[in-house]
Short mmCIF file of C-alpha atoms (C1' of nucleotides) in Angstrom, two decimals:
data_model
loop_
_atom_site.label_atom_id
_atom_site.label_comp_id
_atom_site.label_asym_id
_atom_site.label_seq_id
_atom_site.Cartn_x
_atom_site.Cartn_y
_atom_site.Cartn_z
CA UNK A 1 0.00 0.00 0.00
CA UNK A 2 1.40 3.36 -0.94
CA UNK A 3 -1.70 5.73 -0.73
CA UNK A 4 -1.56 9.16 -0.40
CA UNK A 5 -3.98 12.07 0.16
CA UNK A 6 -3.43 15.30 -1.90
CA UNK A 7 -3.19 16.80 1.83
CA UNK A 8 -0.35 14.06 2.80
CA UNK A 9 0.92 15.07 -0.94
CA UNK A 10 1.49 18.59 -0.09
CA UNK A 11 2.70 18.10 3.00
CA UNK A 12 5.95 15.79 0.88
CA UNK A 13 5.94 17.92 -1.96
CA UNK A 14 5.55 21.53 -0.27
CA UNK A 15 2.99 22.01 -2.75
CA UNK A 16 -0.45 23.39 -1.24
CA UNK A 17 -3.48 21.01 -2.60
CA UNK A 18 -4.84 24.29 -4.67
CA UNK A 19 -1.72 23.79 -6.56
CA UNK A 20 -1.58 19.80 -6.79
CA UNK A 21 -5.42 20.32 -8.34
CA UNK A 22 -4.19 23.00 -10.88
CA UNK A 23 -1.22 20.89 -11.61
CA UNK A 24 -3.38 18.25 -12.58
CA UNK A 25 -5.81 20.33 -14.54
CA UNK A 26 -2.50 21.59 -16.22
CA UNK A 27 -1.80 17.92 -17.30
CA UNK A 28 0.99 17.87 -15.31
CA UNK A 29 0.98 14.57 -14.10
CA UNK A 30 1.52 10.90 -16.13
CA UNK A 31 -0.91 9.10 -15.18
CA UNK A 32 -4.48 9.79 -14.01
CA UNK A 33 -4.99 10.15 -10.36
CA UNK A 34 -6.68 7.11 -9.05
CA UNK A 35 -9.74 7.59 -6.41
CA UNK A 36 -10.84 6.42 -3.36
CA UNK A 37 -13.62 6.72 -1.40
CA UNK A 38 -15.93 9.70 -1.57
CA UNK A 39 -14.03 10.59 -5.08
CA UNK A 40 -10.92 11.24 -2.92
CA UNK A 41 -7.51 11.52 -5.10
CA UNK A 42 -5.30 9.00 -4.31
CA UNK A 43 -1.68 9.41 -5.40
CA UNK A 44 1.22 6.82 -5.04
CA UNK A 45 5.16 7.26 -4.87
CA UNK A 46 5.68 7.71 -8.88
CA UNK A 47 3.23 10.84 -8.63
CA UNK A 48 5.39 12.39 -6.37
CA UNK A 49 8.81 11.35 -8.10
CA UNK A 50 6.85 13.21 -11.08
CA UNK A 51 6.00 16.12 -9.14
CA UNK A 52 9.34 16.86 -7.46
CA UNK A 53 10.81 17.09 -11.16
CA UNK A 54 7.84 19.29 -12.32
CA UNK A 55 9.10 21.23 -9.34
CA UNK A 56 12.78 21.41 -10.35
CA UNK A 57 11.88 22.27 -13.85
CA UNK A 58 9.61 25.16 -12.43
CA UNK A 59 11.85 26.42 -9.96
CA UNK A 60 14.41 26.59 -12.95
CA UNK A 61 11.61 28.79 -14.99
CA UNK A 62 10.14 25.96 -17.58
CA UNK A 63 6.62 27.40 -18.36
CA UNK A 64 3.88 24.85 -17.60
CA UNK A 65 2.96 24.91 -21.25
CA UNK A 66 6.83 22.88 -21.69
CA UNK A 67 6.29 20.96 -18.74
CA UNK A 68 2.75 19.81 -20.19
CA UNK A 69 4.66 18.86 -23.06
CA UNK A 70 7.38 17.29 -21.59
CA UNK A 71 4.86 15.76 -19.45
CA UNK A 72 2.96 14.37 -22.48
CA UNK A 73 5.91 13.05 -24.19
CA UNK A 74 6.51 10.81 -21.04
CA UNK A 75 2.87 9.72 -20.67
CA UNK A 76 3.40 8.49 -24.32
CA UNK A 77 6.14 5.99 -23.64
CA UNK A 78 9.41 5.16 -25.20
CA UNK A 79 9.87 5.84 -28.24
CA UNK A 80 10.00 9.77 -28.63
CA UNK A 81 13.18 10.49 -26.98
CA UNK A 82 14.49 12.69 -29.79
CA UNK A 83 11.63 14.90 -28.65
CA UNK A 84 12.05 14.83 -25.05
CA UNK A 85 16.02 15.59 -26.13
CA UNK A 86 14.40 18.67 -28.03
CA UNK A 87 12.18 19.86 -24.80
CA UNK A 88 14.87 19.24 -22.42
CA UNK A 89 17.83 20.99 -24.74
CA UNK A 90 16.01 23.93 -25.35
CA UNK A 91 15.43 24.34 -21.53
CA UNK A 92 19.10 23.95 -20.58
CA UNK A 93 19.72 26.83 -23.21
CA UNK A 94 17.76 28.73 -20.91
CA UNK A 95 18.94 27.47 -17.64
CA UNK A 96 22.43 28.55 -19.08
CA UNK A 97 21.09 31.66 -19.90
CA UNK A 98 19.96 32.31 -16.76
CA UNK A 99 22.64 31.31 -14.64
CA UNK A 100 24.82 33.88 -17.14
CA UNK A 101 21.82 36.35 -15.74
CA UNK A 102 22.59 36.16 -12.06
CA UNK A 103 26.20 35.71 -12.62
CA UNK A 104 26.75 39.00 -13.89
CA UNK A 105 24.00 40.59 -11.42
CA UNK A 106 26.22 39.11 -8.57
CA UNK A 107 29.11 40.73 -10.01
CA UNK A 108 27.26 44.33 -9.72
CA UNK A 109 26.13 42.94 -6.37
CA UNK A 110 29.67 42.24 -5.13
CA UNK A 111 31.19 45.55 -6.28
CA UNK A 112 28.58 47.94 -5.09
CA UNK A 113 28.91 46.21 -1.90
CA UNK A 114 32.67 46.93 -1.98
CA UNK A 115 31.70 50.72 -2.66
CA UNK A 116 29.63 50.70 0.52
CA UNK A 117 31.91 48.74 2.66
CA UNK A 118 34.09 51.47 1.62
CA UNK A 119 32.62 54.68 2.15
CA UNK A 120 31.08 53.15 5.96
CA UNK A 121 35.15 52.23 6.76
CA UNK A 122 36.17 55.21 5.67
CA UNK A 123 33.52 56.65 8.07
CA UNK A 124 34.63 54.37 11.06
CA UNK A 125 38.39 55.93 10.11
CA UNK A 126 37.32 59.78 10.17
CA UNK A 127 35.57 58.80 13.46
CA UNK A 128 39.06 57.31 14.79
CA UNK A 129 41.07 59.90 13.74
CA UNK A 130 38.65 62.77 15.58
CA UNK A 131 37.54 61.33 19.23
CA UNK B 1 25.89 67.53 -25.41
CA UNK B 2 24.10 64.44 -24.02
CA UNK B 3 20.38 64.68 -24.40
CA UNK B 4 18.68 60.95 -25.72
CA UNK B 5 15.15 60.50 -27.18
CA UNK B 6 13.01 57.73 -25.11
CA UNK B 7 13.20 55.59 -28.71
CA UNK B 8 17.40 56.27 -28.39
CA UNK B 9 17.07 55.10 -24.81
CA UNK B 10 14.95 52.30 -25.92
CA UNK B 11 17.35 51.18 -28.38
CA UNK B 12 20.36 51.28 -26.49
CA UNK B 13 18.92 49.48 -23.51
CA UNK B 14 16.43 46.99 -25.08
CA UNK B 15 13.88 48.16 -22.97
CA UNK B 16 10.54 48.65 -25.23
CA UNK B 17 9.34 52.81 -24.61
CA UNK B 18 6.36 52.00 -23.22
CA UNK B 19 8.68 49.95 -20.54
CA UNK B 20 10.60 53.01 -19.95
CA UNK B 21 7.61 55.29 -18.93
CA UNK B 22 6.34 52.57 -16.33
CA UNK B 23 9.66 52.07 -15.48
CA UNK B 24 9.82 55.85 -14.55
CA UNK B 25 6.25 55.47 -13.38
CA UNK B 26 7.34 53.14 -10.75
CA UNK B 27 9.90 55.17 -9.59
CA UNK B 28 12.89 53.51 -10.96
CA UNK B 29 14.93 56.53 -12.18
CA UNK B 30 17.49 57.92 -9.96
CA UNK B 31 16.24 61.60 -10.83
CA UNK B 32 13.28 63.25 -12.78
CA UNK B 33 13.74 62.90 -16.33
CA UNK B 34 14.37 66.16 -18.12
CA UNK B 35 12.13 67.93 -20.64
CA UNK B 36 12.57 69.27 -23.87
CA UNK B 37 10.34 70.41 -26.55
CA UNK B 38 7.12 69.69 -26.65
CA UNK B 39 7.22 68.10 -23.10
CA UNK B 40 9.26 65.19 -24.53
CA UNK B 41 11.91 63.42 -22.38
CA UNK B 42 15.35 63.88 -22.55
CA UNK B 43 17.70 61.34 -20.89
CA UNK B 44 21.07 61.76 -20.47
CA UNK B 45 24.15 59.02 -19.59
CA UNK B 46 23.83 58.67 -16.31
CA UNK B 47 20.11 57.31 -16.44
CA UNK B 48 21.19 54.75 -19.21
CA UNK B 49 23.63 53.67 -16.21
CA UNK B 50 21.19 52.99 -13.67
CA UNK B 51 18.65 51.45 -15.79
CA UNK B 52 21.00 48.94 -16.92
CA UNK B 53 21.49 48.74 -13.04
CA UNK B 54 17.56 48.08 -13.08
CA UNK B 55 18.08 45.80 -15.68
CA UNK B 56 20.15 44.08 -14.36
CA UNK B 57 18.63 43.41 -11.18
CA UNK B 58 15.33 42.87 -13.03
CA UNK B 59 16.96 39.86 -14.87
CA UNK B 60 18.38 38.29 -11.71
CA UNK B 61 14.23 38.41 -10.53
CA UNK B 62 14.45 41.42 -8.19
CA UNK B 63 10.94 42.40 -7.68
CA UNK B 64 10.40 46.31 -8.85
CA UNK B 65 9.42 47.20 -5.36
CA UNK B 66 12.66 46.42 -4.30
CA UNK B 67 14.38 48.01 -7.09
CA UNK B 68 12.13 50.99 -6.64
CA UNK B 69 13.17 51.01 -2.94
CA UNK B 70 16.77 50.96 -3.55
CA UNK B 71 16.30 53.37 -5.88
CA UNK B 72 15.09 55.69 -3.56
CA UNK B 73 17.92 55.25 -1.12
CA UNK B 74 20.65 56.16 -4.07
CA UNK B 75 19.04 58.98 -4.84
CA UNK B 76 18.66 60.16 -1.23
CA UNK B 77 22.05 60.50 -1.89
CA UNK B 78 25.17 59.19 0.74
CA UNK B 79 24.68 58.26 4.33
CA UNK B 80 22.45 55.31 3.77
CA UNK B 81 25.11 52.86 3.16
CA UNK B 82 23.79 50.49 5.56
CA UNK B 83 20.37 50.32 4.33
CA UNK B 84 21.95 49.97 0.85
CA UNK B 85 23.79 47.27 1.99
CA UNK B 86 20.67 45.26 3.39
CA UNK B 87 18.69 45.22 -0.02
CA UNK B 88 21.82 44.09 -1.96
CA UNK B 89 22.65 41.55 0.62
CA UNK B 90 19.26 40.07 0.85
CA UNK B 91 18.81 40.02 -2.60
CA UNK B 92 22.64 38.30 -3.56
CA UNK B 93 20.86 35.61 -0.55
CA UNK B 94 17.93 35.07 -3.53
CA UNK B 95 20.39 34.82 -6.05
CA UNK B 96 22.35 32.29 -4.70
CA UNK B 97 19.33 30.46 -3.83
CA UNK B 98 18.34 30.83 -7.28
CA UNK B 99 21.64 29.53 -8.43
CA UNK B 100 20.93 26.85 -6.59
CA UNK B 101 17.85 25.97 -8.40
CA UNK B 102 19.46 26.41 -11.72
CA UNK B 103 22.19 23.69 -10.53
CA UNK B 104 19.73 20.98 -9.41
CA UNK B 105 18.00 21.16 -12.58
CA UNK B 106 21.05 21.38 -14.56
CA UNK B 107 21.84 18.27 -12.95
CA UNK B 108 18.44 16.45 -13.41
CA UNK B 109 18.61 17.64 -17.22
CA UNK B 110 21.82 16.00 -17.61
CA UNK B 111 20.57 12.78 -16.43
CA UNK B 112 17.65 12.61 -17.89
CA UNK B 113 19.15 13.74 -21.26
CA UNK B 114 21.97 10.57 -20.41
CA UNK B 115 19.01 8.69 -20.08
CA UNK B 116 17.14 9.49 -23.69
CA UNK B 117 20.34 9.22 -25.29
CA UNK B 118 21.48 6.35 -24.10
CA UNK B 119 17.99 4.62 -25.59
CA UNK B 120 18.84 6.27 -28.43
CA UNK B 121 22.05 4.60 -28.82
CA UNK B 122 20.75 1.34 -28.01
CA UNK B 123 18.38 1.23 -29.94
CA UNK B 124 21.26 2.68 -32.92
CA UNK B 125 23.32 -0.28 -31.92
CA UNK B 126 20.61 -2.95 -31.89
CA UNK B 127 20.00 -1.59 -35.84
CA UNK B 128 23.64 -1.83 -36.60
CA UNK B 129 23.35 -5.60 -35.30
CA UNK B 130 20.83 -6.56 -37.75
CA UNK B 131 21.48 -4.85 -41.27
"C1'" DG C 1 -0.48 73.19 -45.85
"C1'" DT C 2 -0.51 68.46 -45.14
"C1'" DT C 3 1.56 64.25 -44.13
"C1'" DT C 4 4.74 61.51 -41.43
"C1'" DG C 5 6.67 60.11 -37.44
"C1'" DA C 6 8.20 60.47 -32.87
"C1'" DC C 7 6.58 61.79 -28.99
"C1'" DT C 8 2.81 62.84 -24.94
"C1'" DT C 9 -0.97 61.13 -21.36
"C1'" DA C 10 -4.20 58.14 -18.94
"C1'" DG C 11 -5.82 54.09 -18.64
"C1'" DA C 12 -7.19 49.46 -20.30
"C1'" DG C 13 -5.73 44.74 -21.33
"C1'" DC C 14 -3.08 40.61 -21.03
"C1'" DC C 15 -0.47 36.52 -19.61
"C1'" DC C 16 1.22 33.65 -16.13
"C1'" DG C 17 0.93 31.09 -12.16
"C1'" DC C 18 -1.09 30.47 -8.71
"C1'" DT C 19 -4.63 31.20 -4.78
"C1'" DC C 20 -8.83 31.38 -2.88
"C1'" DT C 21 -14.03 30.90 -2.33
"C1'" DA C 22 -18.49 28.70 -2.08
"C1'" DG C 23 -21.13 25.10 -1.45
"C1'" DA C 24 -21.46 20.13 -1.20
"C1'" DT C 25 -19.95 15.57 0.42
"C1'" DT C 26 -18.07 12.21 3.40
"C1'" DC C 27 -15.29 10.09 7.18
"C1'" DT C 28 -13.87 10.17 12.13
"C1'" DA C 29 -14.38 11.07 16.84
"C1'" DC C 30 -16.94 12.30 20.59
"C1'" DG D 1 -26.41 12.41 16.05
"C1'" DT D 2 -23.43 16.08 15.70
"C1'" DA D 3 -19.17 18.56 15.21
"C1'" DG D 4 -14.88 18.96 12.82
"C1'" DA D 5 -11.59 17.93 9.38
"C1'" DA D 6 -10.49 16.73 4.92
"C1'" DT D 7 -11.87 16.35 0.57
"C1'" DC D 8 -14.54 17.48 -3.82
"C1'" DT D 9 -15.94 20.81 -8.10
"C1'" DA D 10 -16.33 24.93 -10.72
"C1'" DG D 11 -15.06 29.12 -11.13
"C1'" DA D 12 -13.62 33.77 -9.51
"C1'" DG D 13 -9.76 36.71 -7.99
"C1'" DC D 14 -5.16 38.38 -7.68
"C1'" DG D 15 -0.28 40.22 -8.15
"C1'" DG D 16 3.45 41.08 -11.05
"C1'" DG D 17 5.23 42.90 -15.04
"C1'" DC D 18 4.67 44.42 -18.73
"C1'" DT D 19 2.15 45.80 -23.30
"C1'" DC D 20 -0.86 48.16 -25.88
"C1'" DT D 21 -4.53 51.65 -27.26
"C1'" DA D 22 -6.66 56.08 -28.04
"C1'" DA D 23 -6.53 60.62 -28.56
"C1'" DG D 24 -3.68 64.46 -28.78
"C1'" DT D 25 0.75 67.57 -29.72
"C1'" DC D 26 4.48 69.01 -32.25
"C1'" DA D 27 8.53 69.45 -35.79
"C1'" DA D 28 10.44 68.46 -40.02
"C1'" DA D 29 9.95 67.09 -44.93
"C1'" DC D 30 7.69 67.45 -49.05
#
DNA sequence: GTTTGACTTAGAGCCCGCTCTAGATTCTAC
DNA sequence: GTAGAATCTAGAGCGGGCTCTAAGTCAAAC
């Protein structure tokens, strides 16, 4: 038995249920959600394996429209790798791009930082030097 | 001589004019834009320098309000070095979280990507076997 | 003098990704 | 049997960040 609630689901994914629901509207997930009693979703490990990369992909800014795909492509079965290549590729472009993004932002981060550092030493000095 | 046209500004930074008046709008210009004929703005160097600041920070996912509100404390002018400091340091935090991110999905992309081609090649091999 | 084109304003519209609400159902515990 | 918690559905609402529209002004080119 491996049969968990969409509240036990959030609670392991750190996903609230509003989102789990959406997700699934979104066709985010490979396989439909089984039921249980009183129409209850019941997920299992895989669904969560699935989720936790929907939620790297996310967190590394793949639209839901490309995770749907992506998604799709795995729902499908073997067989279409050279797509999934394609989907997953293109992403890494961006991830690249991205990482390029904050690199240089932490460079203008790390010398404006320096320029304060500066001027509030230089402060501390002036302070020494008149007591 | 150093007065630029919005479409000059737009052009130089990549910003669109439309996202140059909300920019300014939203308070994200270290000084009121100048006027010249016909009530049209005229920028100069120095805010080309601080929107690619803006830009910069915008691309690394600093929320406007925060740009807006360090902003504000640059053009307040020295002597808030220490609030300065906080907004840059708590947003570097983000980036590096972000980084982060970027990494573990780098890392799932890679093995997934391992994973398609690998099939691929199998299934390459498999048709070399049997010509 | 009229057309073209770059500009002005205020405000509406849009896309994305959630996030929440309302009203109903059902199980569990007291 | 009744209260409370968790779930269900359909659909509305929201915040962020643009993006665009409409109606108007002005200068230069023809």
């Amino acid at each position: 038995m491996s049969g968990l609630s969409i509240g036990q689901v959030a609670e392991r994914t750190g996903l609230s249920v509003h989102t789990l629901r959406f997700y699934e509207r979104e066709g985010l997930l490979t396989q439909p959600v089984r039921r249980g009693v009183a129409g209850h979703r019941v997920y299992d490990e895989d669904d969560i394996g699935w989720l936790d990369v929907c939620i790297r992909l996310r967190a590394s800014g793949m639209p839901l429209t490309d995770i749907r795909r992506y998604t799709e492509l795995v729902r499908a079965g073997q067989g279409n790798e050279v797509e999934r290549l394609e989907v997953l590729r293109a992403h890494r472009e961006r991830v690249l791009a991205q990482m390029h993004d904050l690199d240089e932002c932490l460079k203008l981060i790390t010398e404006k930082v320096a320029v304060y550092e500066g001027r509030l030493g230089l402060r501390d000095d002036l302070r020494k030097c008149t007591p």
